[in-house]
CSV table of C-alpha atoms in Angstrom, one decimal:
chain,number,residue,atom,x,y,z
A,74,UNK,CA,233.4,139.2,114.0
A,75,UNK,CA,233.5,138.8,110.2
A,76,UNK,CA,230.7,141.1,108.9
A,77,UNK,CA,229.0,140.9,105.5
A,78,UNK,CA,226.2,143.1,104.2
A,79,UNK,CA,224.3,141.0,101.6
A,80,UNK,CA,222.0,142.8,99.1
A,81,UNK,CA,219.8,141.0,96.6
A,82,UNK,CA,216.1,141.7,95.6
A,83,UNK,CA,215.4,137.9,95.4
A,84,UNK,CA,214.5,136.4,98.7
A,85,UNK,CA,215.6,132.9,97.6
A,86,UNK,CA,219.1,134.1,96.8
A,87,UNK,CA,219.5,136.0,100.0
A,88,UNK,CA,218.3,132.9,102.1
A,89,UNK,CA,220.7,130.6,100.3
A,90,UNK,CA,223.7,132.9,100.5
A,91,UNK,CA,223.0,133.8,104.1
A,92,UNK,CA,222.8,130.1,105.1
A,93,UNK,CA,226.2,129.3,103.6
A,94,UNK,CA,227.8,132.4,105.0
A,95,UNK,CA,226.5,131.9,108.5
A,96,UNK,CA,227.6,128.2,108.5
A,97,UNK,CA,231.1,129.6,107.6
A,98,UNK,CA,230.9,131.8,110.8
A,99,UNK,CA,230.2,135.2,109.1
A,100,UNK,CA,227.8,137.7,110.6
A,101,UNK,CA,225.3,138.6,107.9
A,102,UNK,CA,222.9,141.5,107.5
A,103,UNK,CA,220.8,141.0,104.4
A,104,UNK,CA,218.7,143.6,102.5
A,105,UNK,CA,216.3,143.5,99.6
A,106,UNK,CA,216.9,147.2,98.8
A,107,UNK,CA,220.4,148.8,98.4
A,108,UNK,CA,219.1,152.2,99.5
A,109,UNK,CA,218.2,150.7,102.9
A,110,UNK,CA,221.6,149.0,103.2
A,111,UNK,CA,223.4,152.3,102.6
A,112,UNK,CA,222.1,153.5,106.0
A,113,UNK,CA,224.4,151.0,107.7
A,114,UNK,CA,227.5,151.6,105.7
A,115,UNK,CA,229.9,154.1,107.3
A,116,UNK,CA,233.7,154.7,107.1
A,117,UNK,CA,234.0,152.7,110.3
A,118,UNK,CA,232.2,149.6,108.9
A,119,UNK,CA,234.8,146.8,109.3
A,120,UNK,CA,233.1,144.3,106.9
A,121,UNK,CA,232.5,143.9,103.2
A,122,UNK,CA,229.5,144.2,100.9
A,123,UNK,CA,228.1,141.4,98.7
A,124,UNK,CA,225.5,142.6,96.2
A,125,UNK,CA,223.6,141.7,93.1
A,126,UNK,CA,224.2,143.8,90.0
A,127,UNK,CA,220.7,144.0,88.5
A,128,UNK,CA,218.2,145.3,91.1
A,129,UNK,CA,215.2,147.6,91.0
A,130,UNK,CA,215.7,151.1,92.5
A,131,UNK,CA,219.5,151.3,93.1
A,132,UNK,CA,221.3,148.8,91.0
A,133,UNK,CA,224.6,147.2,91.9
A,134,UNK,CA,226.9,149.6,89.9
A,135,UNK,CA,225.2,152.7,91.3
A,136,UNK,CA,225.2,151.1,94.8
A,137,UNK,CA,229.0,150.5,94.4
A,138,UNK,CA,229.6,154.1,93.6
A,139,UNK,CA,227.6,155.2,96.6
A,140,UNK,CA,229.7,152.9,98.8
A,141,UNK,CA,232.9,154.3,97.3
A,142,UNK,CA,231.7,157.8,98.1
A,143,UNK,CA,231.4,156.8,101.8
A,144,UNK,CA,234.7,154.9,101.9
A,145,UNK,CA,236.5,153.8,98.7
A,146,UNK,CA,238.3,151.0,100.7
A,147,UNK,CA,235.2,149.0,101.6
A,148,UNK,CA,235.4,145.9,99.4
A,149,UNK,CA,232.4,145.2,97.2
A,150,UNK,CA,231.8,141.8,95.7
A,151,UNK,CA,229.2,141.5,93.0
A,152,UNK,CA,226.7,138.7,92.1
A,153,UNK,CA,226.3,138.5,88.4
A,154,UNK,CA,224.3,136.5,85.8
A,155,UNK,CA,226.2,135.1,82.9
A,156,UNK,CA,225.1,138.0,80.7
A,157,UNK,CA,226.3,140.6,83.2
A,158,UNK,CA,230.0,139.7,83.2
A,159,UNK,CA,231.0,142.6,81.0
A,160,UNK,CA,229.1,144.9,83.4
A,161,UNK,CA,231.0,143.2,86.3
A,162,UNK,CA,234.3,143.8,84.7
A,163,UNK,CA,233.4,147.4,84.2
A,164,UNK,CA,232.6,147.6,87.9
A,165,UNK,CA,236.0,146.1,88.9
A,166,UNK,CA,237.7,148.7,86.8
A,167,UNK,CA,235.6,151.2,88.7
A,168,UNK,CA,236.9,149.9,92.1
A,169,UNK,CA,234.8,146.7,92.9
A,170,UNK,CA,236.8,144.0,94.7
A,171,UNK,CA,235.6,141.0,92.7
A,172,UNK,CA,232.5,139.3,91.2
A,173,UNK,CA,230.9,135.9,91.6
A,174,UNK,CA,228.9,134.4,88.8
A,175,UNK,CA,225.4,132.9,89.3
A,176,UNK,CA,224.6,130.2,90.0
A,177,UNK,CA,227.3,130.6,92.7
A,178,UNK,CA,229.7,128.1,94.2
A,179,UNK,CA,229.4,128.6,98.0
A,180,UNK,CA,233.0,127.7,98.6
A,181,UNK,CA,234.1,130.2,96.0
A,182,UNK,CA,232.1,132.9,97.7
A,183,UNK,CA,233.5,132.0,101.1
A,184,UNK,CA,237.1,132.2,99.9
A,185,UNK,CA,236.5,135.5,98.0
A,186,UNK,CA,234.9,137.1,101.1
A,187,UNK,CA,237.7,135.9,103.4
A,188,UNK,CA,240.2,137.6,101.1
A,189,UNK,CA,238.1,140.8,101.0
A,190,UNK,CA,237.7,140.8,104.7
A,191,UNK,CA,241.4,140.5,105.3
A,192,UNK,CA,242.0,143.4,103.0
A,193,UNK,CA,239.4,145.5,105.0
A,194,UNK,CA,240.8,144.5,108.3
A,195,UNK,CA,244.3,145.7,107.3
A,196,UNK,CA,242.8,149.0,106.1
A,197,UNK,CA,240.8,149.6,109.3
A,198,UNK,CA,243.7,148.7,111.6
A,199,UNK,CA,246.2,150.9,109.6
A,200,UNK,CA,243.7,153.8,109.7
A,201,UNK,CA,243.2,153.5,113.4
A,202,UNK,CA,246.9,153.2,114.1
A,203,UNK,CA,247.6,156.4,112.1
A,204,UNK,CA,244.9,158.2,113.9
A,205,UNK,CA,246.2,157.1,117.3
A,206,UNK,CA,249.8,158.1,116.4
A,207,UNK,CA,248.9,161.4,114.9
A,208,UNK,CA,246.6,162.4,117.8
A,209,UNK,CA,248.7,161.3,120.8
A,210,UNK,CA,250.3,164.7,121.0
A,211,UNK,CA,247.1,166.5,120.3
A,212,UNK,CA,245.2,164.8,123.2
A,213,UNK,CA,247.9,166.0,125.6
A,214,UNK,CA,247.3,169.6,124.5
A,215,UNK,CA,243.5,169.1,125.3
A,216,UNK,CA,243.7,167.1,128.5
A,217,UNK,CA,246.4,168.4,130.8
A,218,UNK,CA,247.9,165.8,133.2
A,219,UNK,CA,250.6,163.2,133.4
A,220,UNK,CA,249.4,161.2,136.4
A,221,UNK,CA,248.7,157.5,136.0
A,222,UNK,CA,244.9,158.0,136.1
A,223,UNK,CA,245.1,160.6,133.3
A,224,UNK,CA,247.4,158.5,131.2
A,225,UNK,CA,245.0,155.6,131.4
A,226,UNK,CA,242.1,157.9,130.5
A,227,UNK,CA,243.9,159.4,127.5
A,228,UNK,CA,244.7,155.9,126.3
A,229,UNK,CA,241.0,155.0,126.5
A,230,UNK,CA,240.0,158.1,124.6
A,231,UNK,CA,242.6,157.6,121.9
A,232,UNK,CA,241.3,154.1,121.4
A,233,UNK,CA,237.6,154.8,121.2
A,234,UNK,CA,237.6,158.2,119.5
A,235,UNK,CA,238.0,156.9,115.9
A,236,UNK,CA,234.9,154.7,116.3
A,237,UNK,CA,231.3,155.9,116.3
A,238,UNK,CA,230.4,154.2,119.5
A,239,UNK,CA,228.1,156.0,122.0
A,240,UNK,CA,230.1,157.1,125.0
A,241,UNK,CA,228.9,157.7,128.6
A,242,UNK,CA,231.2,159.9,130.7
A,243,UNK,CA,230.6,160.1,134.5
A,244,UNK,CA,232.6,162.0,137.0
A,245,UNK,CA,232.2,164.6,139.7
A,246,UNK,CA,231.2,168.2,139.0
A,247,UNK,CA,234.2,170.1,137.6
A,248,UNK,CA,236.3,167.2,136.4
A,249,UNK,CA,236.2,168.2,132.8
A,250,UNK,CA,233.5,166.0,131.2
A,251,UNK,CA,232.8,168.4,128.3
A,252,UNK,CA,236.5,168.9,127.7
A,253,UNK,CA,236.7,165.1,127.2
A,254,UNK,CA,233.6,165.1,125.0
A,255,UNK,CA,235.2,167.8,122.7
A,256,UNK,CA,238.4,165.8,122.6
A,257,UNK,CA,236.6,162.7,121.5
A,258,UNK,CA,234.8,164.6,118.8
A,259,UNK,CA,238.0,166.3,117.6
A,260,UNK,CA,239.9,163.0,117.4
A,261,UNK,CA,237.1,161.2,115.6
A,262,UNK,CA,236.3,160.7,112.0
A,263,UNK,CA,233.3,163.0,112.5
A,264,UNK,CA,235.5,166.0,113.4
A,265,UNK,CA,234.5,167.8,110.2
A,266,UNK,CA,230.8,167.6,111.3
A,267,UNK,CA,229.0,169.7,113.9
A,268,UNK,CA,229.6,169.5,117.6
A,269,UNK,CA,226.4,170.3,119.5
A,270,UNK,CA,226.3,170.5,123.3
A,271,UNK,CA,223.3,170.7,125.6
A,272,UNK,CA,223.0,170.8,129.4
A,273,UNK,CA,219.8,168.9,130.2
A,274,UNK,CA,219.6,170.4,133.6
A,275,UNK,CA,219.2,173.9,132.3
A,276,UNK,CA,216.2,173.2,129.9
A,277,UNK,CA,212.8,174.1,131.2
A,278,UNK,CA,210.8,170.8,131.5
A,279,UNK,CA,208.1,172.0,129.0
A,280,UNK,CA,210.7,173.0,126.4
A,281,UNK,CA,212.9,169.8,126.6
A,282,UNK,CA,211.2,168.0,123.7
A,283,UNK,CA,211.3,171.1,121.4
A,284,UNK,CA,214.9,171.7,122.3
A,285,UNK,CA,215.9,168.2,121.3
A,286,UNK,CA,213.6,167.4,118.4
A,287,UNK,CA,212.6,170.9,117.2
A,288,UNK,CA,209.2,172.0,116.1
A,289,UNK,CA,207.3,173.3,113.1
A,290,UNK,CA,205.5,176.7,113.0
A,291,UNK,CA,202.3,176.6,115.1
A,292,UNK,CA,203.1,173.4,116.9
A,293,UNK,CA,202.2,175.0,120.2
A,294,UNK,CA,201.3,178.4,121.6
A,295,UNK,CA,204.2,180.7,121.0
A,296,UNK,CA,205.8,178.5,118.2
A,297,UNK,CA,205.8,181.4,115.7
A,298,UNK,CA,208.4,179.8,113.4
A,299,UNK,CA,210.2,176.6,112.6
A,300,UNK,CA,213.0,175.4,115.0
A,301,UNK,CA,215.7,172.8,114.3
A,302,UNK,CA,216.3,170.6,117.4
A,303,UNK,CA,219.7,169.6,118.7
A,304,UNK,CA,219.4,166.0,117.4
A,305,UNK,CA,218.9,167.2,113.8
A,306,UNK,CA,221.5,170.0,114.1
A,307,UNK,CA,224.1,167.4,115.2
A,308,UNK,CA,223.5,165.3,112.0
A,309,UNK,CA,226.8,164.1,110.6
A,310,UNK,CA,228.7,165.1,113.8
A,311,UNK,CA,228.5,164.7,117.6
A,312,UNK,CA,225.8,165.5,120.1
A,313,UNK,CA,226.9,166.0,123.8
A,314,UNK,CA,224.2,165.8,126.4
A,315,UNK,CA,225.4,166.8,129.8
A,316,UNK,CA,223.5,165.8,133.0
A,317,UNK,CA,221.4,163.4,131.0
A,318,UNK,CA,219.8,162.1,134.2
A,319,UNK,CA,218.1,165.6,134.5
A,320,UNK,CA,216.1,165.0,131.3
A,321,UNK,CA,212.3,164.2,131.9
A,322,UNK,CA,211.6,160.5,131.7
A,323,UNK,CA,209.0,160.8,128.8
A,324,UNK,CA,211.6,162.8,126.8
A,325,UNK,CA,214.2,160.1,127.6
A,326,UNK,CA,211.8,157.6,126.0
A,327,UNK,CA,211.6,159.6,122.8
A,328,UNK,CA,215.4,160.0,122.8
A,329,UNK,CA,215.7,156.2,123.0
A,330,UNK,CA,213.4,155.7,120.0
A,331,UNK,CA,215.3,158.3,118.0
A,332,UNK,CA,218.6,156.5,118.7
A,333,UNK,CA,217.1,153.1,117.8
A,334,UNK,CA,215.3,154.3,114.6
A,335,UNK,CA,217.9,156.9,113.6
A,336,UNK,CA,215.1,159.4,112.9
A,337,UNK,CA,213.2,162.2,114.7
A,338,UNK,CA,209.8,163.8,114.3
A,339,UNK,CA,209.7,167.5,115.2
A,340,UNK,CA,206.7,168.7,117.3
A,341,UNK,CA,203.8,169.3,115.1
A,342,UNK,CA,205.3,167.5,112.1
A,343,UNK,CA,203.8,164.3,110.6
A,344,UNK,CA,206.9,162.9,108.7
A,345,UNK,CA,210.0,161.6,110.4
A,346,UNK,CA,213.5,162.9,109.4
A,347,UNK,CA,216.6,160.8,109.3
A,348,UNK,CA,219.4,161.7,111.7
A,349,UNK,CA,222.9,160.2,112.1
A,350,UNK,CA,225.2,161.4,114.9
A,351,UNK,CA,227.4,160.1,117.6
A,352,UNK,CA,226.0,160.6,121.1
A,353,UNK,CA,228.2,161.4,124.1
A,354,UNK,CA,226.4,161.7,127.4
A,355,UNK,CA,227.6,162.8,130.8
A,356,UNK,CA,226.5,162.5,134.4
A,357,UNK,CA,227.9,163.6,137.7
A,358,UNK,CA,226.7,160.6,139.6
A,359,UNK,CA,226.7,156.8,139.2
A,360,UNK,CA,224.1,155.8,136.6
A,361,UNK,CA,222.9,153.0,138.7
A,362,UNK,CA,222.0,155.4,141.4
A,363,UNK,CA,220.0,157.5,138.9
A,364,UNK,CA,218.2,154.3,137.7
A,365,UNK,CA,217.4,153.1,141.2
A,366,UNK,CA,216.0,156.6,142.1
A,367,UNK,CA,213.8,156.7,138.9
A,368,UNK,CA,215.7,159.6,137.2
A,369,UNK,CA,217.2,157.5,134.4
A,370,UNK,CA,215.5,154.9,132.2
A,371,UNK,CA,217.4,151.6,132.3
A,372,UNK,CA,216.7,150.8,128.6
A,373,UNK,CA,218.2,154.2,127.6
A,374,UNK,CA,221.2,153.6,129.8
A,375,UNK,CA,222.0,150.3,128.0
A,376,UNK,CA,221.7,152.2,124.7
A,377,UNK,CA,224.1,155.0,125.5
A,378,UNK,CA,226.8,153.2,127.4
A,379,UNK,CA,228.6,151.3,124.6
A,380,UNK,CA,231.7,152.8,126.2
A,381,UNK,CA,231.9,154.2,129.7
A,382,UNK,CA,234.6,156.6,130.8
A,383,UNK,CA,235.1,157.3,134.5
A,384,UNK,CA,236.8,160.7,135.0
A,385,UNK,CA,239.0,160.6,138.2
A,386,UNK,CA,238.5,163.5,140.7
A,387,UNK,CA,241.4,165.9,141.2
A,388,UNK,CA,242.1,164.5,144.7
A,389,UNK,CA,242.9,161.1,143.0
A,390,UNK,CA,245.5,162.7,140.7
A,391,UNK,CA,247.3,165.2,142.9
A,392,UNK,CA,250.5,164.8,140.8
A,393,UNK,CA,248.7,166.9,138.1
A,394,UNK,CA,248.1,169.9,140.3
A,395,UNK,CA,251.5,171.7,139.6
A,396,UNK,CA,251.1,171.3,135.8
A,397,UNK,CA,247.4,172.2,135.8
A,398,UNK,CA,248.0,175.3,138.0
A,399,UNK,CA,250.8,176.5,135.8
A,400,UNK,CA,248.7,176.0,132.7
A,401,UNK,CA,245.8,178.0,134.2
A,402,UNK,CA,248.2,180.7,135.4
A,403,UNK,CA,249.6,181.2,131.9
A,404,UNK,CA,246.2,181.3,130.3
A,405,UNK,CA,244.8,183.8,132.8
A,406,UNK,CA,247.9,186.0,132.7
A,407,UNK,CA,247.6,186.1,128.9
A,408,UNK,CA,243.9,187.0,129.2
A,409,UNK,CA,244.5,189.9,131.5
A,410,UNK,CA,247.8,191.0,130.0
A,411,UNK,CA,249.7,190.6,133.3
A,412,UNK,CA,252.9,188.7,134.4
A,413,UNK,CA,252.2,185.7,136.5
A,414,UNK,CA,254.0,186.1,139.9
A,415,UNK,CA,255.9,183.0,141.1
A,416,UNK,CA,254.3,180.8,143.7
A,417,UNK,CA,255.3,181.2,147.3
A,418,UNK,CA,256.9,178.3,149.2
A,419,UNK,CA,253.7,177.4,151.0
A,420,UNK,CA,251.6,177.5,147.9
A,421,UNK,CA,252.1,174.0,146.4
A,422,UNK,CA,251.9,172.1,149.7
A,423,UNK,CA,248.6,173.9,150.5
A,424,UNK,CA,247.2,172.9,147.1
A,425,UNK,CA,248.4,169.3,147.4
A,426,UNK,CA,246.8,168.9,150.8
A,427,UNK,CA,243.4,170.3,149.7
A,428,UNK,CA,240.6,167.7,148.8
A,429,UNK,CA,239.3,169.8,145.8
A,430,UNK,CA,235.5,169.3,146.0
A,431,UNK,CA,235.2,171.5,142.9
A,432,UNK,CA,237.9,169.6,141.1
A,433,UNK,CA,239.7,171.1,138.1
A,434,UNK,CA,237.1,173.9,137.8
A,435,UNK,CA,238.0,174.9,141.4
A,436,UNK,CA,241.7,174.9,140.6
A,437,UNK,CA,241.2,177.1,137.6
A,438,UNK,CA,239.2,179.5,139.8
A,439,UNK,CA,242.1,179.6,142.2
A,440,UNK,CA,244.6,180.4,139.5
A,441,UNK,CA,242.4,183.2,138.2
A,442,UNK,CA,242.1,184.7,141.7
A,443,UNK,CA,245.8,184.3,142.3
A,444,UNK,CA,246.6,186.3,139.2
A,445,UNK,CA,244.2,189.1,140.2
A,446,UNK,CA,245.0,189.2,143.9
A,447,UNK,CA,246.7,192.4,145.2
A,448,UNK,CA,248.4,190.4,148.1
A,449,UNK,CA,252.1,189.6,148.1
A,450,UNK,CA,252.6,186.3,146.1
A,451,UNK,CA,253.8,184.3,149.1
A,452,UNK,CA,250.6,185.1,150.9
A,453,UNK,CA,248.1,184.6,148.1
A,454,UNK,CA,247.4,180.9,148.1
A,455,UNK,CA,246.9,180.6,151.9
A,456,UNK,CA,244.6,183.7,152.0
A,457,UNK,CA,242.5,182.7,149.0
A,458,UNK,CA,242.1,179.1,150.2
A,459,UNK,CA,241.3,180.0,153.8
A,460,UNK,CA,238.7,182.5,152.5
A,461,UNK,CA,237.1,179.7,150.4
A,462,UNK,CA,236.9,177.3,153.3
A,463,UNK,CA,236.5,179.7,156.2
A,464,UNK,CA,239.0,177.7,158.2
A,465,UNK,CA,242.7,178.8,158.2
A,466,UNK,CA,243.7,176.0,160.6
A,467,UNK,CA,242.4,173.3,158.3
A,468,UNK,CA,244.9,174.4,155.6
A,469,UNK,CA,247.9,173.9,157.8
A,470,UNK,CA,250.5,171.4,156.5
A,471,UNK,CA,253.3,169.9,158.6
A,472,UNK,CA,256.9,170.8,157.8
A,473,UNK,CA,257.8,167.2,156.9
A,474,UNK,CA,254.9,167.0,154.4
A,475,UNK,CA,255.8,170.4,152.9
A,476,UNK,CA,259.4,169.3,152.4
A,477,UNK,CA,258.4,165.9,150.9
A,478,UNK,CA,255.9,167.6,148.5
A,479,UNK,CA,258.4,170.2,147.4
A,480,UNK,CA,261.2,167.7,147.0
A,481,UNK,CA,259.1,165.4,144.9
A,482,UNK,CA,258.1,168.4,142.7
A,483,UNK,CA,261.7,169.5,142.2
A,484,UNK,CA,262.8,166.0,141.1
A,485,UNK,CA,259.8,165.6,138.8
A,486,UNK,CA,260.5,169.0,137.2
A,487,UNK,CA,264.2,168.1,136.7
A,488,UNK,CA,263.3,164.7,135.1
A,489,UNK,CA,260.9,166.5,132.7
A,490,UNK,CA,263.4,169.3,132.0
A,491,UNK,CA,266.2,166.8,131.2
A,492,UNK,CA,264.1,164.3,129.3
A,493,UNK,CA,264.6,161.5,131.9
A,494,UNK,CA,268.4,161.4,131.5
A,495,UNK,CA,269.6,160.4,135.0
A,496,UNK,CA,273.1,161.8,134.6
A,497,UNK,CA,271.7,165.2,133.7
A,498,UNK,CA,269.3,165.1,136.6
A,499,UNK,CA,272.1,164.3,139.0
A,500,UNK,CA,274.1,167.3,137.8
A,501,UNK,CA,271.0,169.5,137.8
A,502,UNK,CA,270.1,168.7,141.4
A,503,UNK,CA,273.6,168.2,142.7
A,504,UNK,CA,272.9,164.9,144.5
A,505,UNK,CA,274.5,161.4,144.3
A,506,UNK,CA,272.9,158.7,142.0
A,507,UNK,CA,272.0,156.5,144.9
A,508,UNK,CA,270.2,159.3,146.7
A,509,UNK,CA,268.3,160.1,143.5
A,510,UNK,CA,267.3,156.5,143.0
A,511,UNK,CA,266.1,156.2,146.6
A,512,UNK,CA,264.0,159.3,146.3
A,513,UNK,CA,262.5,158.4,142.9
A,514,UNK,CA,261.5,155.0,144.4
A,515,UNK,CA,260.0,156.8,147.5
A,516,UNK,CA,257.9,159.2,145.5
A,517,UNK,CA,257.0,156.7,142.7
A,518,UNK,CA,258.8,158.6,140.0
A,519,UNK,CA,260.0,156.9,136.8
A,520,UNK,CA,262.4,158.3,134.2
A,521,UNK,CA,260.3,157.0,131.3
A,522,UNK,CA,257.3,159.2,132.5
């Protein structure tokens, strides 16, 4: 959509310009006061600004300087009277895109805005492309996994991170929702701002409002001093609310109002305070279930789910287990200053056959217990996993399945080690090309991955 912010203190000028622009298929937001318009201008704004020069309060030249401080690549087109042309020329020297003299020619304005919008579109697209390219490697270091579900998730994250869109993440307990929230913040344009995280399930009900919105001294019994709430503390950055469906419904209503008005009023205060942050929320259940059971306000749900990310459970991305387990082993070994013992022959098949109700968190725990176990390495996985389930028999894996899992792992590791070069993989594994092709097809392995 072709977006235009129109600022002029004269209602008749705004009405006339808006009518022409909307007939030309532009999306117009008009303001009588430049100070109000500034609230909606961010580095992610994909449109242009059309503004009068002479206005009370913040005039056009000062307004232009404020816009350039936000993003110098947002095109600003000025309305000028005949006597203001010298001023408009000065503004162009200072970075304004163009000026249009009053009384304006509607067709001239439309053509000028089209050129300015095309310039802005190229800037935004180039900026997002650079962000995506520079952070592709970075996201792999934050989210470990090469399975198809994880590649799809990383692609979504890389796409939406540079925007300021609210994100709702849902997935089972232990799937890594906060890791994803931090990755989005780190890859966003807000990464220089604060990252504030709050688990709504851990807040006492009577303290939820104070925790979110803060309070002034004497607001309630025990409020001896002033407290800054999480919403205000996250100003200019990202606020992550985990288990949002555990928040009391009345507090959910106040959160909704804060998101819509972009302001909060601390407990005991009379004046609202402006806030501007990106909200990332997370739940461990389907939001519709929470709405149907009366634990989540539907109007809040529609406000927070501009983008929804569904995190796959570990049982749906078993291919990531060897890589994840190795990653956790190395980190744990470094933490405790020990050498990681190699995995026994039964270890990987046992892990691949487990359904992982605790997901990645459970796998991380297994790696930590493996490192610290006094048992011989070949016995550790079986003993630890049988102790967790209380059922040794249920962990048994047939010989054929063990061989298949191990064979697949060996081929995948060789592909990774040799950069997907088939000739080198053949030499590495000592098997004919036809056999390798058949097994890669059988196990769904691709050299490009």
